[in-house]
Amino acid sequence: MPAPQKKILFCAAGVLSLACALGAAAAVGTQLWVKGTVFCKTGALLVNATGPELGKFIGEIRYGLFYGERVRQCGLGGRPLQFSFFPDLLRIIPASIHISVILFCTVLIIFALVGAGFFMFNAFGSPYETLHGPMGLYLWSFISCSCGCLIMILFSSEVKIHHLSEKIANFKEGSFTFKTHSEQFANSFWVILVCSLVHFLNALLIRFAGFQFPFAKAKDTGTMTGAADLMY
């Protein structure tokens, strides 16, 4: 591929990596990872609520990696409650998984920025044959994509397998019991998915620019040369 086209591809990949880093950084600081509703089971049983009356016992919940908010509905109107994971909920959540998600988010942001810098360096500078060249570009893209996948897997297991929303809803509730009525992943979670796909696309752009994968074997030119010599 001609050099100008390679520069365009590298610039595009660098811009995408930078956008992913900024998007992931913004996503980490929000409470838009999960949103859903929780049902006040105890309150509904006390008044024997049925049919449309059950709607008065369904509250809302939304949270991110550091903080969130829930609206407590037990038949007497909504009461919003703010909460923080550190240190309030650290005793009831799977802390090791939660902290791992935050660490992988940090690694994703760092390596997305590093990848963006090296993409731009390869577009406008003189690439070295070490980690500055194609080998490094594959490496940064692979690490960023892997971190994004791990973030989604770990956070999904925390929410679905460990019932994170239900644990948050029942925190310091005493005699009242809340059940998860509905929950879904929100915008910030899908931003991480998009970042993973973008870094996978970046690896394809590098390959499209004409660079072999790091594990691709070069042709044995020595054998071909020897065969050619036997012909003369």
mmCIF file of C-alpha atoms in Angstrom:
data_model
loop_
_atom_site.group_PDB
_atom_site.id
_atom_site.type_symbol
_atom_site.label_atom_id
_atom_site.label_comp_id
_atom_site.label_asym_id
_atom_site.label_seq_id
_atom_site.Cartn_x
_atom_site.Cartn_y
_atom_site.Cartn_z
ATOM 1 C CA MET A 1 0.000 0.000 0.000
ATOM 2 C CA PRO A 2 1.340 3.485 -0.827
ATOM 3 C CA ALA A 3 2.688 5.553 2.046
ATOM 4 C CA PRO A 4 -0.051 8.270 1.920
ATOM 5 C CA GLN A 5 -2.776 5.635 2.308
ATOM 6 C CA LYS A 6 -0.927 4.058 5.227
ATOM 7 C CA LYS A 7 -0.735 7.462 6.908
ATOM 8 C CA ILE A 8 -4.473 7.898 6.479
ATOM 9 C CA LEU A 9 -5.162 4.464 8.008
ATOM 10 C CA PHE A 10 -2.822 5.110 10.929
ATOM 11 C CA CYS A 11 -4.369 8.539 11.533
ATOM 12 C CA ALA A 12 -7.853 7.005 11.517
ATOM 13 C CA ALA A 13 -6.751 4.281 13.952
ATOM 14 C CA GLY A 14 -5.094 6.860 16.208
ATOM 15 C CA VAL A 15 -8.216 9.029 16.302
ATOM 16 C CA LEU A 16 -10.375 5.992 17.098
ATOM 17 C CA SER A 17 -8.031 4.937 19.917
ATOM 18 C CA LEU A 18 -8.052 8.439 21.380
ATOM 19 C CA ALA A 19 -11.852 8.588 21.191
ATOM 20 C CA CYS A 20 -12.053 5.218 22.958
ATOM 21 C CA ALA A 21 -9.739 6.392 25.736
ATOM 22 C CA LEU A 22 -11.796 9.533 26.319
ATOM 23 C CA GLY A 23 -15.074 7.617 26.110
ATOM 24 C CA ALA A 24 -13.912 4.964 28.567
ATOM 25 C CA ALA A 25 -12.643 7.621 30.987
ATOM 26 C CA ALA A 26 -16.014 9.373 30.859
ATOM 27 C CA ALA A 27 -17.875 6.068 31.286
ATOM 28 C CA VAL A 28 -15.929 5.097 34.413
ATOM 29 C CA GLY A 29 -17.007 8.252 36.248
ATOM 30 C CA THR A 30 -20.734 7.943 35.581
ATOM 31 C CA GLN A 31 -23.512 5.976 37.273
ATOM 32 C CA LEU A 32 -24.944 4.793 33.945
ATOM 33 C CA TRP A 33 -23.656 1.223 33.971
ATOM 34 C CA VAL A 34 -26.835 -0.469 35.195
ATOM 35 C CA LYS A 35 -30.373 0.782 35.530
ATOM 36 C CA GLY A 36 -33.449 -1.115 36.620
ATOM 37 C CA THR A 37 -36.329 -1.440 39.044
ATOM 38 C CA VAL A 38 -36.648 -3.130 42.441
ATOM 39 C CA PHE A 39 -39.797 -4.491 44.047
ATOM 40 C CA CYS A 40 -40.555 -3.973 47.751
ATOM 41 C CA LYS A 41 -41.790 -7.478 48.531
ATOM 42 C CA THR A 42 -42.369 -6.913 52.251
ATOM 43 C CA GLY A 43 -44.451 -3.765 51.751
ATOM 44 C CA ALA A 44 -46.663 -5.425 49.143
ATOM 45 C CA LEU A 45 -47.291 -8.413 51.419
ATOM 46 C CA LEU A 46 -48.187 -6.185 54.381
ATOM 47 C CA VAL A 47 -51.080 -4.550 52.531
ATOM 48 C CA ASN A 48 -51.810 -7.555 50.292
ATOM 49 C CA ALA A 49 -51.325 -5.437 47.169
ATOM 50 C CA THR A 50 -52.513 -6.851 43.838
ATOM 51 C CA GLY A 51 -52.832 -5.696 40.253
ATOM 52 C CA PRO A 52 -52.190 -1.995 39.639
ATOM 53 C CA GLU A 53 -51.420 -1.465 43.339
ATOM 54 C CA LEU A 54 -48.119 -3.285 42.888
ATOM 55 C CA GLY A 55 -46.810 -0.323 40.922
ATOM 56 C CA LYS A 56 -46.635 1.662 44.169
ATOM 57 C CA PHE A 57 -44.005 -0.787 45.441
ATOM 58 C CA ILE A 58 -41.661 -0.720 42.445
ATOM 59 C CA GLY A 59 -38.729 1.652 42.822
ATOM 60 C CA GLU A 60 -35.815 2.533 40.553
ATOM 61 C CA ILE A 61 -32.084 1.916 40.798
ATOM 62 C CA ARG A 62 -29.065 2.956 38.768
ATOM 63 C CA TYR A 63 -25.382 2.775 39.537
ATOM 64 C CA GLY A 64 -21.880 2.750 38.111
ATOM 65 C CA LEU A 65 -18.495 1.669 39.426
ATOM 66 C CA PHE A 66 -18.236 4.189 42.269
ATOM 67 C CA TYR A 67 -21.673 5.471 43.216
ATOM 68 C CA GLY A 68 -25.359 5.289 42.365
ATOM 69 C CA GLU A 69 -28.891 6.187 43.356
ATOM 70 C CA ARG A 70 -32.065 4.286 44.110
ATOM 71 C CA VAL A 71 -35.638 5.368 44.676
ATOM 72 C CA ARG A 72 -37.224 3.421 47.532
ATOM 73 C CA GLN A 73 -40.919 2.709 46.904
ATOM 74 C CA CYS A 74 -42.870 1.026 49.698
ATOM 75 C CA GLY A 75 -46.367 2.404 49.091
ATOM 76 C CA LEU A 76 -45.785 5.840 50.638
ATOM 77 C CA GLY A 77 -44.130 7.585 47.705
ATOM 78 C CA GLY A 78 -40.594 7.516 46.363
ATOM 79 C CA ARG A 79 -37.644 8.303 48.583
ATOM 80 C CA PRO A 80 -34.323 8.794 46.712
ATOM 81 C CA LEU A 81 -31.213 7.433 48.404
ATOM 82 C CA GLN A 82 -27.624 8.055 47.308
ATOM 83 C CA PHE A 83 -24.976 5.413 47.931
ATOM 84 C CA SER A 84 -21.274 4.904 47.325
ATOM 85 C CA PHE A 85 -19.396 1.660 46.763
ATOM 86 C CA PHE A 86 -16.351 2.894 48.685
ATOM 87 C CA PRO A 87 -16.564 2.388 51.601
ATOM 88 C CA ASP A 88 -20.331 1.978 52.134
ATOM 89 C CA LEU A 89 -21.037 -1.152 50.082
ATOM 90 C CA LEU A 90 -17.607 -2.749 50.189
ATOM 91 C CA ARG A 91 -18.749 -5.361 52.736
ATOM 92 C CA ILE A 92 -21.672 -6.722 50.743
ATOM 93 C CA ILE A 93 -20.401 -6.661 47.140
ATOM 94 C CA PRO A 94 -17.845 -9.034 45.555
ATOM 95 C CA ALA A 95 -15.035 -6.576 46.215
ATOM 96 C CA SER A 96 -12.325 -8.479 44.333
ATOM 97 C CA ILE A 97 -14.366 -8.530 41.112
ATOM 98 C CA HIS A 98 -15.421 -4.908 41.480
ATOM 99 C CA ILE A 99 -11.877 -3.675 42.057
ATOM 100 C CA SER A 100 -10.659 -5.810 39.123
ATOM 101 C CA VAL A 101 -13.184 -4.095 36.857
ATOM 102 C CA ILE A 102 -11.879 -0.684 37.911
ATOM 103 C CA LEU A 103 -8.251 -1.781 37.383
ATOM 104 C CA PHE A 104 -8.970 -3.138 33.908
ATOM 105 C CA CYS A 105 -10.776 0.106 33.057
ATOM 106 C CA THR A 106 -7.635 2.001 34.050
ATOM 107 C CA VAL A 107 -5.437 -0.285 31.936
ATOM 108 C CA LEU A 108 -7.831 0.111 28.993
ATOM 109 C CA ILE A 109 -7.630 3.896 29.158
ATOM 110 C CA ILE A 110 -3.828 3.925 29.509
ATOM 111 C CA PHE A 111 -3.150 1.538 26.639
ATOM 112 C CA ALA A 112 -5.740 3.210 24.411
ATOM 113 C CA LEU A 113 -3.831 6.480 24.894
ATOM 114 C CA VAL A 114 -0.505 4.718 24.283
ATOM 115 C CA GLY A 115 -1.900 3.096 21.149
ATOM 116 C CA ALA A 116 -3.206 6.433 19.871
ATOM 117 C CA GLY A 117 0.223 7.997 20.378
ATOM 118 C CA PHE A 118 2.044 5.214 18.518
ATOM 119 C CA PHE A 119 -0.475 5.221 15.681
ATOM 120 C CA MET A 120 0.165 8.928 15.179
ATOM 121 C CA PHE A 121 3.918 8.400 15.513
ATOM 122 C CA ASN A 122 3.842 5.747 12.799
ATOM 123 C CA ALA A 123 1.743 8.011 10.584
ATOM 124 C CA PHE A 124 3.946 11.109 10.771
ATOM 125 C CA GLY A 125 7.286 9.877 12.133
ATOM 126 C CA SER A 126 9.831 7.228 11.292
ATOM 127 C CA PRO A 127 8.755 3.924 12.856
ATOM 128 C CA TYR A 128 11.325 1.811 14.616
ATOM 129 C CA GLU A 129 11.456 -1.933 14.178
ATOM 130 C CA THR A 130 10.730 -2.599 17.856
ATOM 131 C CA LEU A 131 7.558 -1.775 19.764
ATOM 132 C CA HIS A 132 7.137 1.434 17.767
ATOM 133 C CA GLY A 133 6.439 -0.485 14.587
ATOM 134 C CA PRO A 134 3.647 -2.882 13.553
ATOM 135 C CA MET A 135 4.499 -5.295 16.375
ATOM 136 C CA GLY A 136 3.769 -2.605 18.956
ATOM 137 C CA LEU A 137 0.565 -1.509 17.235
ATOM 138 C CA TYR A 138 -0.766 -5.051 17.342
ATOM 139 C CA LEU A 139 0.284 -5.313 20.991
ATOM 140 C CA TRP A 140 -1.466 -2.120 22.150
ATOM 141 C CA SER A 141 -4.629 -2.989 20.224
ATOM 142 C CA PHE A 142 -4.673 -6.546 21.593
ATOM 143 C CA ILE A 143 -4.199 -5.423 25.204
ATOM 144 C CA SER A 144 -6.913 -2.760 24.940
ATOM 145 C CA CYS A 145 -9.376 -5.143 23.271
ATOM 146 C CA SER A 146 -8.659 -7.862 25.869
ATOM 147 C CA CYS A 147 -9.171 -5.429 28.764
ATOM 148 C CA GLY A 148 -12.508 -4.313 27.318
ATOM 149 C CA CYS A 149 -13.673 -7.929 27.051
ATOM 150 C CA LEU A 150 -12.564 -8.707 30.601
ATOM 151 C CA ILE A 151 -14.379 -5.630 31.925
ATOM 152 C CA MET A 152 -17.650 -6.741 30.340
ATOM 153 C CA ILE A 153 -17.282 -10.352 31.502
ATOM 154 C CA LEU A 154 -16.397 -9.463 35.096
ATOM 155 C CA PHE A 155 -19.011 -6.747 35.490
ATOM 156 C CA SER A 156 -21.711 -8.928 33.904
ATOM 157 C CA SER A 157 -20.902 -11.736 36.340
ATOM 158 C CA GLU A 158 -20.983 -9.288 39.232
ATOM 159 C CA VAL A 159 -24.423 -8.027 38.241
ATOM 160 C CA LYS A 160 -26.080 -11.232 37.052
ATOM 161 C CA ILE A 161 -24.387 -14.037 38.988
ATOM 162 C CA HIS A 162 -23.762 -12.213 42.278
ATOM 163 C CA HIS A 163 -27.082 -10.269 42.103
ATOM 164 C CA LEU A 164 -25.465 -6.894 42.682
ATOM 165 C CA SER A 165 -28.638 -4.853 42.215
ATOM 166 C CA GLU A 166 -30.489 -6.886 44.833
ATOM 167 C CA LYS A 167 -27.646 -6.576 47.336
ATOM 168 C CA ILE A 168 -27.580 -2.815 46.877
ATOM 169 C CA ALA A 169 -31.367 -2.549 47.226
ATOM 170 C CA ASN A 170 -31.343 -4.495 50.513
ATOM 171 C CA PHE A 171 -28.407 -2.643 52.049
ATOM 172 C CA LYS A 172 -29.332 -1.457 55.579
ATOM 173 C CA GLU A 173 -33.028 -2.163 55.015
ATOM 174 C CA GLY A 174 -33.680 -4.160 58.161
ATOM 175 C CA SER A 175 -37.096 -5.820 58.001
ATOM 176 C CA PHE A 176 -37.894 -4.836 54.403
ATOM 177 C CA THR A 177 -36.924 -7.159 51.552
ATOM 178 C CA PHE A 178 -36.414 -5.983 47.981
ATOM 179 C CA LYS A 179 -36.317 -8.133 44.857
ATOM 180 C CA THR A 180 -34.933 -7.194 41.467
ATOM 181 C CA HIS A 181 -37.873 -6.501 39.181
ATOM 182 C CA SER A 182 -35.893 -5.627 36.046
ATOM 183 C CA GLU A 183 -32.367 -4.560 35.194
ATOM 184 C CA GLN A 184 -30.415 -3.752 32.065
ATOM 185 C CA PHE A 185 -26.985 -2.486 31.179
ATOM 186 C CA ALA A 186 -26.884 1.226 30.410
ATOM 187 C CA ASN A 187 -24.828 3.504 28.164
ATOM 188 C CA SER A 188 -21.468 3.331 29.938
ATOM 189 C CA PHE A 189 -21.364 -0.461 29.718
ATOM 190 C CA TRP A 190 -21.980 -0.358 25.978
ATOM 191 C CA VAL A 191 -19.253 2.266 25.575
ATOM 192 C CA ILE A 192 -16.767 -0.366 26.778
ATOM 193 C CA LEU A 193 -18.138 -2.820 24.204
ATOM 194 C CA VAL A 194 -17.687 -0.246 21.443
ATOM 195 C CA CYS A 195 -14.108 0.394 22.611
ATOM 196 C CA SER A 196 -13.313 -3.318 22.369
ATOM 197 C CA LEU A 197 -14.723 -3.498 18.852
ATOM 198 C CA VAL A 198 -12.797 -0.389 17.806
ATOM 199 C CA HIS A 199 -9.479 -1.824 18.973
ATOM 200 C CA PHE A 200 -10.220 -5.046 17.108
ATOM 201 C CA LEU A 201 -10.937 -2.901 14.045
ATOM 202 C CA ASN A 202 -7.611 -1.129 14.539
ATOM 203 C CA ALA A 203 -5.809 -4.464 14.318
ATOM 204 C CA LEU A 204 -7.574 -5.127 11.025
ATOM 205 C CA LEU A 205 -6.532 -1.686 9.768
ATOM 206 C CA ILE A 206 -2.901 -2.495 10.508
ATOM 207 C CA ARG A 207 -3.238 -5.745 8.586
ATOM 208 C CA PHE A 208 -4.984 -3.917 5.750
ATOM 209 C CA ALA A 209 -2.067 -1.494 5.576
ATOM 210 C CA GLY A 210 0.116 -4.409 4.501
ATOM 211 C CA PHE A 211 1.789 -5.481 7.758
ATOM 212 C CA GLN A 212 1.883 -9.157 8.658
ATOM 213 C CA PHE A 213 0.669 -10.348 12.042
ATOM 214 C CA PRO A 214 3.519 -10.750 14.566
ATOM 215 C CA PHE A 215 3.114 -14.534 14.577
ATOM 216 C CA ALA A 216 3.081 -14.844 10.779
ATOM 217 C CA LYS A 217 6.035 -16.848 9.463
ATOM 218 C CA ALA A 218 8.135 -15.359 6.713
ATOM 219 C CA LYS A 219 8.781 -17.444 3.621
ATOM 220 C CA ASP A 220 11.970 -19.455 3.583
ATOM 221 C CA THR A 221 13.902 -17.439 1.002
ATOM 222 C CA GLY A 222 17.009 -19.553 1.508
ATOM 223 C CA THR A 223 15.309 -22.670 0.094
ATOM 224 C CA MET A 224 13.957 -20.751 -2.867
ATOM 225 C CA THR A 225 17.382 -19.284 -3.624
ATOM 226 C CA GLY A 226 19.010 -22.701 -3.419
ATOM 227 C CA ALA A 227 16.483 -24.161 -5.831
ATOM 228 C CA ALA A 228 17.086 -21.310 -8.245
ATOM 229 C CA ASP A 229 20.853 -21.898 -8.103
ATOM 230 C CA LEU A 230 20.399 -25.551 -9.099
ATOM 231 C CA MET A 231 18.718 -24.389 -12.298
ATOM 232 C CA TYR A 232 21.876 -22.682 -13.554
#
